[in-house]
Amino acid sequence: MKLKEIQRLLQADLVWGTEEHLEKEIEAACGSDLMSDVLAFGRPGQILLTGLTNAQSVRTADIIGAKALVYVRGKRPEQECLEQAAVKGIPVLSTPRMMYEACGILYSHGLPGVSPLQDTERQADVYGKDAFSHSFEITGRNFSRAGNASTTVKDILEDIGISPAVIRRVAIAAYEAEMNVVMYAERAEMTLLLTPNLIYLRLRDKGPGIPDIELAMREGYSTATPEMREMGFGAGMGLPNIRRNADRFEISAEVGKGTNLDIYFDLLPKQEGGA
Amino acid sequence: MKLRDLTGQLSLNILQAQGDLDVSVSGGYTSDLLSDVMAYGKEKNVWITCQTHENIVAIAKLKNLAGIILVNSRKPDQATMQKAREENVVILGTSEPAFAVTGALYNLLKK
């Protein structure tokens, strides 16, 4: 289904985008206000329907490779959001329909939902490049800049020519890790290290640490405040999302001092019959 | 359509059955923002969400919703289950994403 047809069915305004964007073929849709949920289950080539109008909605759409963003119930995105969308080339629509109706109308016209993430996508490409590293400072509580480091990570990996499937996994893990710092810690350093067969994300934060890591790793467990939840985070999906996307994931913490994350992504294809 | 019939038609799992499965469903509301449901959810609506926090029960009770459908195989927290039993709020579950289950419900209720 073309984006133009979606626009017509939903009586949506094109808030940002061109005629060319409207000719894009859309394969599926995802409707959610929880960005961690989108990061866990979203797929490239879909449109993202959401009622969340802050900059995180655009960043999430960009990270999963969504082809368009549709705001429901007549919501208009914040200015910062539109600027982000323009930079990333993601068309933005706004429909007067509620989420329920918007999903219902598109589904009944044959647009499918998004099936849960499949492991076949986790095929890493071989590539040969020298080791490279880059560090980012992340500041706690700074929600307006939240997501900057992980989008830069994504841009770097794209420039280098890493396969989109791998970039997507790294970007999701980096983004969740960055949001955790912004929500809970004072500050952190995130380092991206690239070798010919490995991508390594290292996070060292200064913050409250985690008293019970096993509990924190459980899907759905969260200590988020209502404010964080209203921003589309804090559904207890962050750490499990990182683990799901990484080839290896290590976490350690000291209460009152900080949390360490070491996240690894293999770039060489797994051996036949291997794990 | 009764909540019970809708459960069968959409192949939903009943995660918490204490409550009224024979309530007549007035429509659906899909959102993960609690304040949004508080503002716009209508009486006897079925609420589709991936939120599992116990506050969803309070909202369902306050807005007199018909029930809650949790998507993407999300399971309610223990506190949520406990509260739902006390407050007679039916919780259903599906492995489908919100978009697909909303679409199917929309088609079903339109008939």
CSV table of N, CA and C in Angstrom, one decimal, chain A residues 29-34 37 41 49 51-52 73 75 98-108 111-116 219-220 229-232 235 237, chain B residues 27-36 40 42 46 48 50-53 55 71-72 74 77 95-107 109-110:
chain,number,residue,atom,x,y,z
A,29,ALA,N,2.4,-2.1,9.4
A,29,ALA,CA,2.2,-0.9,10.4
A,29,ALA,C,2.4,-1.4,11.8
A,30,CYS,N,2.7,-0.4,12.6
A,30,CYS,CA,2.9,-0.7,14.0
A,30,CYS,C,2.3,0.5,14.8
A,31,GLY,N,1.4,0.2,15.8
A,31,GLY,CA,0.8,1.2,16.5
A,31,GLY,C,1.2,1.1,18.0
A,32,SER,N,1.9,2.1,18.5
A,32,SER,CA,2.3,2.1,19.9
A,32,SER,C,2.7,3.4,20.4
A,33,ASP,N,2.5,3.6,21.7
A,33,ASP,CA,3.0,4.8,22.4
A,33,ASP,C,4.2,4.6,23.3
A,34,LEU,N,4.6,3.3,23.3
A,34,LEU,CA,5.8,2.9,24.1
A,34,LEU,C,6.9,2.7,23.2
A,37,ASP,N,8.7,-0.7,23.2
A,37,ASP,CA,7.9,-1.7,22.6
A,37,ASP,C,8.2,-1.7,21.1
A,41,PHE,N,9.8,-4.7,18.8
A,41,PHE,CA,9.0,-5.4,17.9
A,41,PHE,C,8.9,-4.7,16.5
A,49,LEU,N,2.5,4.3,13.9
A,49,LEU,CA,1.4,5.1,14.3
A,49,LEU,C,1.6,5.4,15.8
A,51,GLY,N,0.8,8.2,19.4
A,51,GLY,CA,0.2,9.4,20.0
A,51,GLY,C,1.3,10.2,20.8
A,52,LEU,N,2.5,9.8,20.7
A,52,LEU,CA,3.6,10.4,21.4
A,52,LEU,C,4.3,11.4,20.4
A,73,ARG,N,-5.1,11.1,16.5
A,73,ARG,CA,-6.0,12.0,17.2
A,73,ARG,C,-5.6,13.5,17.0
A,75,LYS,N,-3.0,15.0,16.7
A,75,LYS,CA,-1.8,15.5,17.4
A,75,LYS,C,-0.8,16.1,16.3
A,98,MET,N,-8.5,8.4,15.9
A,98,MET,CA,-7.9,7.9,17.1
A,98,MET,C,-7.1,6.7,16.7
A,99,MET,N,-6.2,6.3,17.6
A,99,MET,CA,-5.3,5.1,17.3
A,99,MET,C,-6.2,3.9,16.9
A,100,TYR,N,-7.2,3.6,17.7
A,100,TYR,CA,-8.1,2.5,17.5
A,100,TYR,C,-8.6,2.5,16.1
A,101,GLU,N,-9.2,3.6,15.7
A,101,GLU,CA,-9.8,3.7,14.3
A,101,GLU,C,-8.7,3.6,13.2
A,102,ALA,N,-7.6,4.3,13.4
A,102,ALA,CA,-6.6,4.4,12.4
A,102,ALA,C,-6.0,3.0,12.1
A,103,CYS,N,-5.8,2.2,13.2
A,103,CYS,CA,-5.3,0.8,13.0
A,103,CYS,C,-6.4,0.0,12.4
A,104,GLY,N,-7.6,0.2,12.8
A,104,GLY,CA,-8.8,-0.6,12.3
A,104,GLY,C,-8.9,-0.4,10.8
A,105,ILE,N,-8.9,0.9,10.4
A,105,ILE,CA,-9.1,1.2,9.0
A,105,ILE,C,-8.0,0.6,8.1
A,106,LEU,N,-6.8,0.8,8.5
A,106,LEU,CA,-5.6,0.3,7.7
A,106,LEU,C,-5.6,-1.2,7.6
A,107,TYR,N,-5.9,-1.8,8.8
A,107,TYR,CA,-5.9,-3.3,8.8
A,107,TYR,C,-7.0,-3.8,7.9
A,108,SER,N,-8.2,-3.2,8.0
A,108,SER,CA,-9.3,-3.7,7.2
A,108,SER,C,-9.0,-3.5,5.7
A,111,LEU,N,-3.5,-3.8,5.2
A,111,LEU,CA,-2.1,-3.6,5.7
A,111,LEU,C,-1.9,-4.5,6.9
A,112,PRO,N,-0.8,-5.3,6.9
A,112,PRO,CA,-0.6,-6.3,8.0
A,112,PRO,C,0.1,-5.6,9.2
A,113,GLY,N,0.0,-6.3,10.3
A,113,GLY,CA,0.8,-5.9,11.5
A,113,GLY,C,2.2,-6.3,11.4
A,114,VAL,N,3.0,-6.2,12.4
A,114,VAL,CA,4.4,-6.5,12.4
A,114,VAL,C,4.6,-7.7,13.3
A,115,SER,N,5.1,-8.8,12.7
A,115,SER,CA,5.3,-10.0,13.5
A,115,SER,C,6.6,-9.8,14.3
A,116,PRO,N,6.7,-10.5,15.5
A,116,PRO,CA,7.8,-10.3,16.4
A,116,PRO,C,9.1,-10.6,15.7
A,219,GLU,N,11.8,-8.9,32.0
A,219,GLU,CA,11.0,-8.1,31.2
A,219,GLU,C,9.8,-7.5,31.9
A,220,GLY,N,9.5,-6.3,31.9
A,220,GLY,CA,8.3,-5.7,32.5
A,220,GLY,C,8.7,-5.1,33.9
A,229,ARG,N,7.3,7.1,32.1
A,229,ARG,CA,6.3,6.3,31.3
A,229,ARG,C,5.6,7.1,30.3
A,230,GLU,N,5.2,8.3,30.7
A,230,GLU,CA,4.5,9.2,29.7
A,230,GLU,C,5.3,9.6,28.5
A,231,MET,N,6.7,9.5,28.7
A,231,MET,CA,7.6,9.8,27.6
A,231,MET,C,7.7,8.6,26.7
A,232,GLY,N,7.1,7.5,27.1
A,232,GLY,CA,7.2,6.3,26.2
A,232,GLY,C,8.3,5.3,26.6
A,235,ALA,N,9.0,0.9,30.5
A,235,ALA,CA,8.1,-0.3,30.6
A,235,ALA,C,8.8,-1.5,31.0
A,237,MET,N,11.5,-2.7,29.5
A,237,MET,CA,11.9,-3.4,28.3
A,237,MET,C,13.4,-3.1,28.0
B,27,GLY,N,-16.9,-0.7,22.1
B,27,GLY,CA,-15.9,-0.3,21.1
B,27,GLY,C,-14.5,-0.6,21.7
B,28,GLY,N,-13.5,-0.1,21.0
B,28,GLY,CA,-12.1,-0.3,21.5
B,28,GLY,C,-11.4,1.0,21.7
B,29,TYR,N,-10.3,1.0,22.5
B,29,TYR,CA,-9.4,2.1,22.6
B,29,TYR,C,-8.0,1.6,22.7
B,30,THR,N,-7.1,2.1,21.8
B,30,THR,CA,-5.8,1.6,21.8
B,30,THR,C,-4.8,2.7,22.2
B,31,SER,N,-4.1,2.5,23.3
B,31,SER,CA,-3.1,3.5,23.7
B,31,SER,C,-2.3,2.9,24.8
B,32,ASP,N,-1.0,3.4,24.9
B,32,ASP,CA,-0.1,3.0,26.0
B,32,ASP,C,0.1,4.2,26.9
B,33,LEU,N,-0.6,5.3,26.7
B,33,LEU,CA,-0.4,6.4,27.6
B,33,LEU,C,-1.6,6.5,28.5
B,34,LEU,N,-1.4,6.3,29.8
B,34,LEU,CA,-2.5,6.2,30.7
B,34,LEU,C,-3.3,7.4,30.8
B,35,SER,N,-2.7,8.6,30.7
B,35,SER,CA,-3.4,9.8,30.8
B,35,SER,C,-4.4,10.0,29.6
B,36,ASP,N,-4.0,9.4,28.5
B,36,ASP,CA,-4.7,9.5,27.2
B,36,ASP,C,-6.0,8.6,27.4
B,40,TYR,N,-9.8,10.0,27.2
B,40,TYR,CA,-10.7,9.7,26.0
B,40,TYR,C,-11.3,8.3,25.9
B,42,LYS,N,-13.8,5.4,26.5
B,42,LYS,CA,-15.3,5.4,26.8
B,42,LYS,C,-15.7,4.2,27.6
B,46,VAL,N,-13.0,-1.8,25.2
B,46,VAL,CA,-11.9,-2.7,25.5
B,46,VAL,C,-10.7,-1.9,25.2
B,48,ILE,N,-6.8,-1.7,24.5
B,48,ILE,CA,-5.6,-2.5,24.0
B,48,ILE,C,-4.3,-1.8,24.3
B,50,CYS,N,0.2,-2.3,25.7
B,50,CYS,CA,1.3,-3.2,26.1
B,50,CYS,C,1.7,-2.8,27.5
B,51,GLN,N,1.0,-1.9,28.2
B,51,GLN,CA,1.3,-1.5,29.6
B,51,GLN,C,0.9,-2.6,30.5
B,52,THR,N,1.7,-3.0,31.5
B,52,THR,CA,1.3,-4.1,32.4
B,52,THR,C,1.3,-3.7,33.8
B,53,HIS,N,1.6,-2.4,34.1
B,53,HIS,CA,1.7,-1.9,35.4
B,53,HIS,C,0.4,-1.9,36.1
B,55,ASN,N,-1.3,0.2,37.5
B,55,ASN,CA,-2.2,1.4,37.3
B,55,ASN,C,-3.2,1.2,36.2
B,71,VAL,N,-1.0,-6.9,24.6
B,71,VAL,CA,-0.5,-7.3,23.3
B,71,VAL,C,1.0,-7.8,23.4
B,72,ASN,N,1.5,-8.3,22.3
B,72,ASN,CA,2.9,-8.8,22.2
B,72,ASN,C,3.3,-9.8,23.3
B,74,ARG,N,2.7,-9.8,26.3
B,74,ARG,CA,3.1,-9.2,27.6
B,74,ARG,C,2.3,-9.8,28.7
B,77,ASP,N,2.0,-7.8,35.7
B,77,ASP,CA,2.8,-7.9,36.9
B,77,ASP,C,1.9,-8.6,37.9
B,95,SER,N,-0.6,-12.8,21.5
B,95,SER,CA,0.8,-12.6,21.0
B,95,SER,C,0.9,-11.6,19.9
B,96,GLU,N,-0.3,-11.2,19.4
B,96,GLU,CA,-0.3,-10.3,18.3
B,96,GLU,C,0.1,-8.9,18.7
B,97,PRO,N,0.6,-8.1,17.8
B,97,PRO,CA,0.9,-6.7,18.1
B,97,PRO,C,-0.4,-5.8,18.2
B,98,ALA,N,-0.3,-4.7,18.8
B,98,ALA,CA,-1.5,-3.8,19.0
B,98,ALA,C,-2.2,-3.5,17.6
B,99,PHE,N,-1.4,-3.2,16.6
B,99,PHE,CA,-2.0,-2.9,15.3
B,99,PHE,C,-2.9,-4.0,14.8
B,100,ALA,N,-2.4,-5.2,14.8
B,100,ALA,CA,-3.2,-6.3,14.3
B,100,ALA,C,-4.4,-6.7,15.1
B,101,VAL,N,-4.3,-6.7,16.4
B,101,VAL,CA,-5.4,-7.0,17.2
B,101,VAL,C,-6.5,-5.9,17.2
B,102,THR,N,-6.0,-4.7,17.1
B,102,THR,CA,-6.9,-3.5,17.0
B,102,THR,C,-7.7,-3.7,15.7
B,103,GLY,N,-7.0,-4.0,14.6
B,103,GLY,CA,-7.6,-4.1,13.3
B,103,GLY,C,-8.6,-5.2,13.3
B,104,ALA,N,-8.3,-6.3,13.9
B,104,ALA,CA,-9.3,-7.4,13.9
B,104,ALA,C,-10.5,-7.1,14.8
B,105,LEU,N,-10.3,-6.4,15.9
B,105,LEU,CA,-11.4,-6.0,16.7
B,105,LEU,C,-12.3,-5.0,16.0
B,106,TYR,N,-11.7,-4.1,15.4
B,106,TYR,CA,-12.4,-3.0,14.6
B,106,TYR,C,-13.3,-3.7,13.6
B,107,ASN,N,-12.8,-4.7,12.8
B,107,ASN,CA,-13.6,-5.4,11.8
B,107,ASN,C,-14.7,-6.1,12.4
B,109,LEU,N,-16.3,-5.6,15.3
B,109,LEU,CA,-17.3,-4.7,16.0
B,109,LEU,C,-18.1,-3.9,14.9
B,110,LYS,N,-17.5,-3.8,13.7
B,110,LYS,CA,-18.1,-3.0,12.7
B,110,LYS,C,-19.3,-3.8,12.0
